[in-house]
Amino acid sequence: MATVELHKVCKRFGSVEVLHDIDLALDRGEFIVFVGPSGCGKSTLLRLIAGLEDITSGELRIDGQPMNDVLPAKRGIAMVFQSYALYPHMSVYENMSFGLEQAKLSKAEIDRRVRAAATMLQIEELLDRKPKQLSGGQRQRVAIGRAITRDPRVFLFDEPLSNLDAALRVDTRLEIAALSKRLPDTTMIYVTHDQVEAMTLADRIVVLNAGHVEQVGTPMELYERPASLFVAGFIGSPRMNFLTGQLAAAEGAATYGIRPEHIALSETAGDWPGQVTLTEKLGSDTFVHVAADGIGAINVRVEGRCDIAPGTRVFLTPDAAAAHRFDAAGRPIVRAAP
Amino acid sequence: MRFATLRTLGFYALVLVIVVQAVFPFYYAILTSLEDGQALFEVNYFPATLNLANYRAMLTEGVFGRQILNSVFVASVVVVISLALAVSAAFALSRIRFRGRGLLLLTILSVSMFPQIAVLSGLFEVIRAMGLFNSLWSLVFSYMIFTLPFTVWVLTTFMRNLPVEIEEAAIMDGASPVTIIRRVFLPLMWPAMVTTGLLAFIHAWNEFLFALTFLSTDSQRTVPVAIALISGRSEFEIPWGNIMAASVIVTLPLVALVLIFQRKIVSGLTAGAVKG
Ligand SMILES: Nc1ncnc2c1ncn2[C@@H]1O[C@H](COP(=O)(O)OP(=O)(O)OP(=O)(O)O)[C@@H](O)[C@H]1O
Ligand SMILES: [Mg+2]
């Protein structure tokens, strides 16, 4: 059953339309991630759902009720902002209780909820501190705690991890995953442009491009069956290799796509001869950049360590079953069943 | 080594010059106020006598006490009304998108560019028409012409620098605009409000031209005019002792206010450093 539904939602700023006819239905308890390049409208879409921006046309429903004209606080939504947006002059406790006070809950109930959220996020010792006395990770937790106390139906996150350092980002990502397991009835909508966050957290990913929904699906669906050239290029790291020209034409496509991990590299024999130009060693993997003769630059992922020197002649063999073919409009060409 | 000593010496010499230049006039006023008739005209730089007669005379004879109260009333009311109006205006000007916002801001600022004398006669008519002549409200009204532009402008700039997300978080929390101003913005804006409020207070406290023009009786006057109009027994005598005593008396509240709010002012001057 859907909690959040959008029908033909458009958003215009002045004369610029930044979201075009968005249709989405999100199930209760789902973890949904919006991804897309910078400026594609992810934050705007989130803010429309939150009620911080007006919907220009179209309809938004939450639990079946039209929400277009409902005040943000009455939508059963909580939001975690990128910059945390804690109230600097209030203690952690007051930050978390402010919204409940506005909702005119009893003192006892407020206290119960704040302490429950604090326990869940392990920030009980911080309740008396001011935000400026907290580390970035602790602030992030308080921001999440403030959202939890409101007991929302829908949880919105706008790039909540982008201000954290890499190690903390991984920890917090795991905590958010755990949180969504603990709140099985709460729908989570999470905006990011980090691939890894999207792939690991999402039940379903919504890929946005220039104000359109490009594709909606589980992370594996997007990875294995991208519905467009754009999605194919956007999902997966490092990027899928796109080859055009003769090679693609021979396959009956305008663009031939093959992921770096679906190419075998050999120093003795293979389909595409070429020369190594650069290797990037990550420890667990090595990315080998190859200039393939008559084809172009191809990135190959080799598991583990690979001490191949630039300039070496190598041979590449694509895994034909994992290749993607796209027509001139960027749509996938479905392989006829054999 | 020698060079370093010289540099330190030079530095302190410079500091001394600045301090003397800033403090000496006030020091001399205090000195003068403590002397009586004869000693006044002997130039000296240290108190020869400690005579509080001038103070006693100012505070007990005539209506000077009443005049101080007038000043306190006018300046306080101006500050309170200016800040209340300026906070609401700043909220609108910094946070609500509407047509002509930039133009409005510029207009507000340009009001303060007119010299007082340019608006004096027109304002006089307005005040007569409103029946405020010789009433302290005429000053409250006219001072706001000058305090509002800069309070609005400063608070608008300050509010603009507060992160929008904090306000949005409050909206998500269900706070009404009034609650947002009261519970979220006001506490964050204290430093800016204290600073602008103090400037408005000082301006209203020291204003001379309007106070001279719009008030006609002694008991209604505010202190700057009152001091200027202190006269001696004859045309040729200027009672410097009394004038200086009065000046010192009316400066003390300002010094006290600045000392009380010192820390807030400092943080107000570094405003914008408000960060979640
Ligand atoms: N208040 C506004 N007025 C006018 N245009 C806006 C406004 N807010 C956003 N836009 C425009 O809408 C488009 C989408 O912006 P949005 O912030 O949703 O992008 P985003 O996908 O969140 O990007 P990022 O990943 O950089 O955060 C952008 O082109 C932006 O310039
Ligand atoms: Mg964004």
XYZ file of C-alpha atoms and ligand atoms in Angstrom:
646
model
C 0.000 0.000 0.000
C 1.331 3.388 -0.926
C 2.006 6.054 1.695
C 3.329 8.764 -0.553
C 1.874 9.227 -4.000
C 2.682 11.884 -6.544
C 0.543 12.407 -9.621
C 1.835 14.574 -12.430
C 3.630 16.851 -10.022
C 5.279 19.893 -11.616
C 7.325 22.592 -9.973
C 8.106 25.932 -11.532
C 10.305 28.693 -10.135
C 9.133 31.760 -12.020
C 9.223 30.640 -15.621
C 11.692 27.807 -15.098
C 10.154 24.395 -14.739
C 12.487 22.284 -12.614
C 10.282 19.218 -12.123
C 8.178 17.789 -14.936
C 5.220 15.450 -14.421
C 6.614 13.382 -11.603
C 4.629 10.178 -10.972
C 5.683 8.108 -8.005
C 4.095 5.727 -5.523
C 6.110 4.842 -2.454
C 5.077 1.929 -0.258
C 4.752 2.106 3.487
C 8.007 1.347 5.247
C 10.056 1.504 2.089
C 13.492 3.057 2.013
C 13.538 5.197 -1.096
C 16.635 6.975 -2.349
C 16.543 9.868 -4.816
C 19.730 10.097 -6.821
C 20.739 12.222 -9.746
C 23.318 14.740 -10.797
C 23.580 18.107 -9.086
C 20.722 20.436 -9.954
C 18.375 17.706 -11.224
C 15.707 18.587 -8.654
C 16.195 16.044 -5.861
C 16.064 18.581 -3.049
C 13.177 20.380 -4.683
C 11.177 17.169 -4.895
C 11.907 16.426 -1.249
C 10.880 19.929 -0.242
C 7.639 19.593 -2.165
C 6.830 16.474 -0.189
C 7.802 18.256 3.032
C 5.637 21.249 2.163
C 8.487 23.734 2.240
C 7.776 24.533 -1.411
C 4.377 24.802 -3.055
C 3.420 22.341 -5.748
C 2.814 24.185 -9.014
C 0.507 21.549 -10.437
C -0.284 17.928 -9.815
C -1.220 16.148 -6.640
C 0.556 14.829 -3.587
C -1.156 12.298 -1.346
C 0.028 10.815 1.899
C -1.895 7.794 3.169
C -4.527 8.569 0.572
C -5.169 12.121 1.770
C -4.434 15.044 -0.543
C -1.580 17.044 0.966
C -1.074 19.920 -1.462
C -2.522 22.504 0.891
C -1.702 20.932 4.241
C 0.825 22.714 6.465
C 4.227 20.996 6.690
C 3.826 20.220 10.376
C 0.468 18.539 9.761
C 1.712 16.118 7.122
C 3.153 13.575 9.508
C 6.597 14.223 8.113
C 9.978 14.859 9.682
C 13.029 16.128 7.905
C 16.746 15.914 8.548
C 18.606 18.757 6.900
C 22.009 18.639 5.299
C 23.381 21.264 7.695
C 21.446 19.676 10.601
C 19.686 23.008 11.251
C 19.696 22.566 14.998
C 18.547 25.554 17.017
C 21.904 26.934 18.199
C 20.575 28.569 21.355
C 18.684 25.539 22.629
C 20.062 22.501 24.426
C 19.844 19.119 22.758
C 16.811 18.337 24.885
C 15.074 21.560 23.866
C 15.953 20.953 20.240
C 14.187 17.638 20.415
C 11.220 18.848 22.444
C 10.506 22.059 20.528
C 8.331 20.418 17.882
C 6.418 18.411 20.479
C 5.714 21.568 22.468
C 4.316 23.154 19.338
C 2.077 20.114 18.942
C 0.844 20.788 22.513
C 1.773 17.402 23.916
C 1.846 16.977 27.685
C 5.138 17.524 29.511
C 5.288 13.872 30.539
C 4.707 12.654 27.004
C 7.332 15.024 25.619
C 9.839 13.824 28.170
C 9.077 10.198 27.429
C 9.523 10.657 23.691
C 12.704 12.710 23.937
C 14.300 10.184 26.266
C 13.214 7.263 24.111
C 14.750 8.854 21.030
C 17.892 9.778 22.948
C 18.271 6.215 24.138
C 17.751 4.851 20.661
C 20.496 7.103 19.293
C 22.762 6.870 22.350
C 22.822 10.586 22.994
C 21.435 10.566 26.537
C 24.586 12.129 28.023
C 24.368 14.991 25.531
C 20.873 16.184 26.386
C 22.064 19.252 28.303
C 24.630 20.389 25.784
C 24.299 23.125 23.184
C 24.797 22.177 19.535
C 28.097 24.008 19.337
C 29.495 21.694 22.005
C 28.850 18.643 19.823
C 30.890 17.000 17.118
C 29.528 16.770 13.589
C 28.445 13.172 14.059
C 26.710 13.954 17.336
C 24.875 16.884 15.760
C 23.715 14.606 13.012
C 22.312 12.213 15.597
C 20.530 15.004 17.406
C 19.017 16.100 14.116
C 17.823 12.556 13.506
C 16.611 12.369 17.098
C 14.612 15.529 16.686
C 12.950 13.953 13.684
C 12.254 10.662 15.468
C 10.481 12.286 18.418
C 7.818 13.521 16.064
C 6.939 9.926 15.269
C 6.542 10.669 11.573
C 4.915 8.568 8.885
C 7.510 9.755 6.427
C 11.125 10.562 7.170
C 12.966 12.875 4.792
C 16.737 13.121 4.593
C 18.502 15.655 2.379
C 22.100 14.527 1.951
C 22.446 13.937 5.670
C 25.958 12.552 5.505
C 27.627 15.020 3.209
C 29.118 17.073 6.043
C 30.731 14.103 7.748
C 34.181 12.695 7.153
C 34.539 9.414 5.291
C 34.820 7.088 8.302
C 31.919 8.672 10.145
C 29.876 8.590 6.979
C 30.134 4.815 6.825
C 29.164 4.446 10.495
C 26.244 6.806 10.198
C 25.099 5.088 7.033
C 24.953 1.798 8.890
C 23.061 3.470 11.717
C 20.514 4.910 9.355
C 20.052 1.450 7.842
C 19.558 0.047 11.337
C 17.150 2.849 12.171
C 14.942 2.072 9.218
C 14.811 -1.573 10.332
C 13.717 -0.435 13.778
C 10.974 1.744 12.327
C 9.395 -0.695 9.872
C 6.262 1.391 9.317
C 8.079 4.602 8.571
C 8.712 5.432 4.959
C 12.146 6.907 4.408
C 13.034 9.196 1.558
C 16.702 9.883 1.267
C 18.435 12.256 -1.123
C 22.035 11.711 -2.060
C 24.363 11.828 -4.963
C 26.564 9.223 -3.419
C 26.206 5.955 -5.310
C 27.291 3.785 -2.437
C 24.706 5.293 -0.090
C 22.048 4.788 -2.710
C 22.950 1.181 -3.495
C 23.390 0.086 0.108
C 20.462 1.835 1.775
C 17.708 1.735 -0.771
C 14.864 -0.684 -1.156
C 14.170 1.216 -4.337
C 16.109 3.956 -6.055
C 14.533 6.801 -7.985
C 16.946 8.177 -10.563
C 16.199 11.770 -11.478
C 17.615 13.586 -14.453
C 16.867 17.193 -15.323
C 13.537 17.143 -13.519
C 12.350 13.804 -14.933
C 12.130 10.440 -13.266
C 14.543 8.414 -15.331
C 13.950 5.040 -13.681
C 12.563 3.572 -10.478
C 13.696 0.191 -9.271
C 15.667 -1.864 -6.800
C 19.409 -1.233 -6.790
C 20.025 -4.529 -8.619
C 17.399 -3.798 -11.254
C 19.069 -0.492 -11.989
C 22.466 -2.119 -12.093
C 21.465 -5.032 -14.279
C 18.730 -3.522 -16.416
C 19.214 0.235 -16.704
C 16.297 1.767 -18.578
C 18.441 4.361 -20.290
C 21.951 5.329 -21.172
C 21.773 7.913 -18.397
C 20.960 5.391 -15.681
C 23.565 2.979 -17.037
C 26.182 5.682 -16.726
C 24.980 6.931 -13.364
C 24.637 3.691 -11.435
C 27.776 1.654 -10.858
C 31.241 2.730 -9.920
C 33.473 3.096 -11.773
C 31.261 4.126 -14.644
C 30.151 1.776 -17.377
C 32.301 1.990 -20.536
C 30.312 3.354 -23.460
C 31.599 2.423 -26.884
C 30.238 3.850 -30.084
C 31.114 3.551 -33.724
C 31.927 0.406 -35.606
C 31.923 -1.887 -32.635
C 28.479 -0.770 -31.499
C 27.164 -0.896 -35.040
C 28.338 -4.480 -35.355
C 26.176 -5.242 -32.327
C 23.235 -3.462 -33.918
C 23.298 -0.579 -31.449
C 24.216 3.087 -31.304
C 26.033 2.629 -28.006
C 27.532 -0.496 -26.571
C 27.925 -0.479 -22.800
C 30.069 -2.761 -20.730
C 30.897 -2.358 -17.045
C 34.566 -2.407 -15.993
C 33.931 -5.488 -13.861
C 32.555 -7.416 -16.850
C 35.724 -7.322 -18.875
C 38.433 -9.931 -18.538
C 42.009 -8.785 -18.928
C 44.719 -11.024 -20.270
C 48.309 -10.503 -21.353
C 48.200 -13.274 -23.922
C 44.916 -13.431 -25.838
C 41.499 -11.828 -26.103
C 38.997 -10.008 -28.321
C 40.277 -6.418 -28.073
C 43.998 -5.735 -28.124
C 45.212 -2.535 -26.514
C 47.779 -0.775 -24.409
C 47.629 0.010 -20.684
C 47.727 3.770 -20.068
C 47.230 3.987 -16.315
C 46.496 1.818 -13.316
C 44.685 2.916 -10.152
C 45.380 0.599 -7.219
C 42.776 0.578 -4.474
C 44.103 -2.481 -2.718
C 40.983 -4.561 -3.049
C 40.712 -3.753 -6.747
C 42.797 -2.281 -9.480
C 41.321 -0.111 -12.207
C 43.261 -0.571 -15.409
C 42.786 2.047 -18.091
C 43.394 0.627 -21.527
C 43.542 2.325 -24.918
C 41.988 -0.397 -27.070
C 43.071 -0.379 -30.711
C 40.419 1.136 -32.927
C 37.877 1.219 -30.075
C 38.962 3.849 -27.566
C 39.589 4.198 -23.850
C 38.253 1.370 -21.710
C 38.346 1.028 -17.955
C 38.753 -2.502 -16.595
C 38.344 -3.599 -13.025
C 40.699 -6.316 -11.893
C 40.157 -7.912 -8.522
C 42.991 -7.654 -6.066
C 46.413 -6.372 -6.883
C 47.549 -6.032 -10.468
C 51.065 -4.784 -11.078
C 50.782 -4.337 -14.781
C 52.953 -1.500 -16.053
C 51.625 1.275 -18.285
C 52.559 0.612 -21.880
C 52.053 -3.132 -21.629
C 50.114 -4.792 -24.465
C 46.998 -6.489 -23.135
C 43.890 -8.163 -24.469
C 40.362 -7.517 -23.264
C 37.425 -9.874 -23.461
C 33.937 -8.529 -22.621
C 31.370 -10.772 -20.981
C 28.796 -10.681 -23.758
C 25.928 -11.670 -21.481
C 26.544 -8.643 -19.256
C 26.843 -6.138 -22.099
C 24.216 -3.427 -22.665
C 23.135 -2.092 -26.008
C 21.378 1.230 -26.499
C 19.693 2.774 -29.507
C 20.297 6.293 -30.749
C 17.719 7.676 -28.304
C 19.560 6.112 -25.388
C 16.905 3.405 -24.813
C 18.077 -0.136 -24.161
C 17.738 -2.675 -26.962
C 16.312 -5.791 -25.391
C 18.130 -8.867 -26.517
C 15.745 -11.260 -28.210
C 15.466 -14.436 -26.224
C 17.633 -17.103 -27.846
C 67.124 44.040 20.900
C 67.270 47.852 20.920
C 65.068 47.947 17.898
C 62.439 45.812 19.628
C 62.410 48.091 22.679
C 62.045 51.100 20.438
C 59.177 49.490 18.668
C 57.389 48.701 21.913
C 58.004 52.240 23.110
C 56.668 53.680 19.881
C 53.615 51.468 20.133
C 52.777 52.611 23.636
C 53.436 56.241 22.757
C 50.883 55.901 19.993
C 48.415 54.243 22.340
C 48.944 57.083 24.790
C 48.201 59.697 22.143
C 44.988 57.958 21.182
C 43.854 57.465 24.767
C 44.611 61.056 25.693
C 42.832 62.363 22.652
C 39.761 60.238 23.382
C 39.625 60.649 27.120
C 40.971 64.119 27.771
C 37.865 66.139 26.833
C 35.760 64.013 29.103
C 38.334 64.169 31.855
C 38.448 67.920 31.580
C 34.681 68.084 31.793
C 34.720 66.103 35.012
C 37.480 68.301 36.335
C 35.591 71.457 35.551
C 32.394 70.150 37.045
C 34.139 69.619 40.360
C 35.377 73.160 40.681
C 33.579 76.217 41.843
C 33.318 79.727 40.507
C 36.847 81.015 40.947
C 38.954 77.903 40.460
C 37.271 77.413 37.115
C 39.351 79.919 35.314
C 42.694 78.714 36.508
C 43.955 76.188 34.043
C 44.883 73.029 35.897
C 44.984 69.366 35.004
C 44.441 67.829 38.388
C 41.511 68.472 40.675
C 42.370 71.310 43.027
C 39.196 70.985 45.016
C 36.552 68.302 45.191
C 33.438 70.336 45.211
C 30.113 68.669 44.461
C 28.197 71.924 44.651
C 27.652 72.056 40.904
C 26.042 68.610 40.964
C 23.909 69.477 43.924
C 22.770 72.643 42.227
C 21.858 70.890 39.000
C 19.943 68.084 40.661
C 18.032 70.098 43.207
C 17.388 73.457 41.640
C 15.150 73.819 38.620
C 13.762 71.018 36.489
C 16.897 69.181 35.462
C 15.759 65.968 37.166
C 12.521 66.119 35.276
C 14.416 66.703 32.062
C 16.530 63.622 32.606
C 13.355 61.609 33.011
C 12.090 63.115 29.761
C 15.209 61.935 27.995
C 14.997 58.487 29.536
C 11.378 58.208 28.466
C 11.964 59.357 24.900
C 15.072 57.275 24.318
C 13.599 54.114 25.848
C 10.336 54.336 23.980
C 12.186 55.017 20.736
C 14.366 51.955 21.276
C 11.488 49.655 22.176
C 9.238 50.709 19.310
C 12.102 50.797 16.805
C 13.264 47.321 17.690
C 9.779 45.846 17.668
C 9.043 47.347 14.258
C 12.502 46.569 12.923
C 12.404 42.905 13.900
C 9.091 42.349 12.160
C 10.209 44.349 9.146
C 13.525 42.514 9.006
C 11.707 39.205 9.056
C 9.609 40.226 6.075
C 12.473 41.836 4.209
C 14.870 38.985 4.681
C 12.614 35.969 4.565
C 9.488 36.625 2.533
C 9.793 36.919 -1.202
C 7.695 39.745 -2.559
C 7.776 42.178 -5.407
C 9.793 45.341 -4.855
C 11.685 44.044 -1.850
C 15.056 45.388 -2.971
C 13.547 48.737 -3.853
C 11.871 48.954 -0.476
C 15.136 48.254 1.316
C 16.902 50.966 -0.659
C 14.106 53.404 0.052
C 14.364 52.705 3.749
C 18.066 53.346 3.667
C 17.767 56.491 1.580
C 15.409 58.034 4.129
C 18.335 58.267 6.489
C 20.400 60.149 3.952
C 18.480 63.398 4.289
C 20.064 65.853 6.669
C 17.810 66.568 9.607
C 17.510 70.213 8.723
C 16.003 69.322 5.350
C 12.989 67.657 6.887
C 12.659 69.991 9.831
C 10.065 72.425 8.562
C 7.922 69.772 6.921
C 8.086 67.655 10.023
C 7.142 70.641 12.126
C 3.914 70.986 10.162
C 3.163 67.287 10.544
C 3.718 67.429 14.269
C 1.550 70.514 14.648
C -1.181 68.847 12.616
C -1.039 65.780 14.817
C -1.265 67.934 17.888
C 2.038 66.684 19.222
C 3.754 70.040 19.562
C 5.498 70.372 22.920
C 4.737 66.718 23.654
C 7.449 64.145 24.158
C 5.678 61.957 21.599
C 6.748 64.418 18.925
C 10.322 63.359 19.628
C 9.479 59.671 19.783
C 7.815 60.057 16.413
C 10.529 62.087 14.763
C 13.498 60.149 16.122
C 12.182 56.988 14.578
C 12.665 58.580 11.175
C 16.361 58.157 11.839
C 16.528 55.089 14.056
C 14.269 52.850 11.990
C 16.297 52.863 8.759
C 19.446 51.632 10.385
C 17.797 49.228 12.815
C 15.778 47.725 9.964
C 18.791 47.602 7.722
C 21.160 46.074 10.247
C 18.651 43.525 11.508
C 17.668 42.583 7.956
C 21.279 41.941 7.053
C 21.753 39.994 10.241
C 18.645 37.900 9.737
C 19.616 37.144 6.178
C 22.783 35.580 7.468
C 20.906 33.230 9.758
C 20.611 29.876 7.995
C 17.253 29.443 6.268
C 17.286 25.802 7.262
C 16.863 26.694 10.926
C 13.667 28.497 10.061
C 12.547 25.611 7.881
C 13.242 23.205 10.709
C 10.991 25.335 12.902
C 8.307 25.299 10.212
C 8.532 21.520 10.077
C 8.248 21.541 13.849
C 4.953 23.342 13.474
C 5.956 26.762 14.748
C 3.878 29.733 13.595
C 5.673 32.813 12.194
C 5.244 34.620 15.515
C 6.660 31.657 17.413
C 9.536 31.457 14.961
C 10.394 35.099 15.545
C 9.975 34.820 19.287
C 11.531 31.464 20.055
C 14.054 31.038 17.244
C 15.037 34.393 15.789
C 14.960 36.643 18.838
C 17.344 34.540 20.911
C 19.754 34.409 17.979
C 19.421 38.108 17.324
C 20.039 39.411 20.825
C 23.546 40.631 20.079
C 22.430 42.492 16.982
C 19.415 43.910 18.784
C 21.443 45.087 21.753
C 23.935 46.767 19.467
C 21.402 48.520 17.280
C 19.199 49.288 20.271
C 22.091 50.937 22.033
C 22.980 53.006 18.992
C 19.364 54.087 18.703
C 19.323 54.955 22.389
C 22.474 57.056 22.126
C 21.128 58.809 19.060
C 17.849 59.638 20.769
C 19.602 60.631 23.963
C 21.922 63.102 22.272
C 19.624 64.517 19.609
C 19.462 68.284 19.684
C 17.781 69.931 16.709
C 14.363 68.284 16.880
C 14.323 68.518 20.637
C 14.970 72.243 20.387
C 12.309 72.776 17.742
C 9.403 70.623 18.851
C 9.424 71.386 22.559
C 8.833 74.818 23.940
C 8.599 74.617 27.712
C 11.412 73.940 30.131
C 9.743 71.043 31.886
C 9.301 69.164 28.586
C 12.847 69.547 27.357
C 15.334 66.738 26.997
C 18.838 67.034 28.386
C 20.947 68.126 25.393
C 18.750 71.169 24.889
C 18.434 71.745 28.593
C 22.187 71.853 28.978
C 22.618 74.188 26.078
C 20.060 76.519 27.552
C 21.562 76.621 31.035
C 22.202 80.264 31.643
C 23.963 82.216 34.282
C 22.826 85.127 36.383
C 23.659 87.564 33.657
C 24.032 87.604 29.941
C 27.793 87.556 30.272
C 28.170 84.698 32.648
C 28.309 81.182 31.333
C 28.034 78.745 34.239
C 30.624 76.260 33.040
C 30.638 74.397 36.303
C 26.930 73.639 36.082
C 27.076 72.813 32.403
C 29.887 70.369 32.913
C 28.207 68.763 35.903
C 25.053 68.308 33.855
C 27.047 66.876 30.966
C 28.751 64.368 33.195
C 25.411 63.366 34.711
C 23.840 62.689 31.328
C 26.848 60.806 30.024
C 26.913 58.366 32.903
C 23.795 56.402 31.841
C 25.347 55.832 28.419
C 28.601 54.642 29.929
C 26.667 52.362 32.249
C 24.615 50.915 29.376
C 27.674 50.252 27.282
C 29.416 48.555 30.189
C 26.390 46.393 30.940
C 25.993 45.255 27.361
C 29.679 45.214 26.530
C 29.943 41.523 25.844
C 26.806 41.461 23.750
C 28.049 44.357 21.680
C 31.303 42.633 20.939
C 29.508 39.519 19.809
C 27.061 41.702 17.887
C 29.891 43.253 15.966
C 31.136 39.855 14.928
C 27.613 38.943 13.947
C 26.976 36.483 11.184
C 29.220 34.018 12.910
C 26.071 32.288 14.067
C 26.397 28.701 13.030
C 24.333 25.642 13.699
N 14.253 28.906 -4.845
C 14.611 28.635 -6.110
N 14.422 29.560 -7.082
C 14.769 29.299 -8.352
N 15.335 28.168 -8.766
C 15.557 27.209 -7.866
C 15.217 27.397 -6.488
N 15.549 26.273 -5.818
C 16.087 25.436 -6.725
N 16.084 25.986 -7.963
C 16.562 25.355 -9.189
O 15.946 24.106 -9.299
C 16.847 23.148 -9.818
C 16.880 21.950 -8.914
O 17.453 22.314 -7.690
P 17.643 21.285 -6.505
O 18.153 22.034 -5.348
O 16.400 20.513 -6.326
O 18.796 20.352 -7.081
P 19.441 19.070 -6.412
O 19.100 17.928 -7.294
O 19.056 18.974 -4.991
O 20.979 19.403 -6.557
P 22.167 19.136 -5.526
O 22.555 17.716 -5.701
O 23.229 20.059 -6.008
O 21.678 19.460 -4.155
C 18.194 23.841 -9.960
O 18.384 24.144 -11.316
C 18.054 25.088 -9.139
O 18.779 26.133 -9.729
Mg 20.093 19.308 -3.078
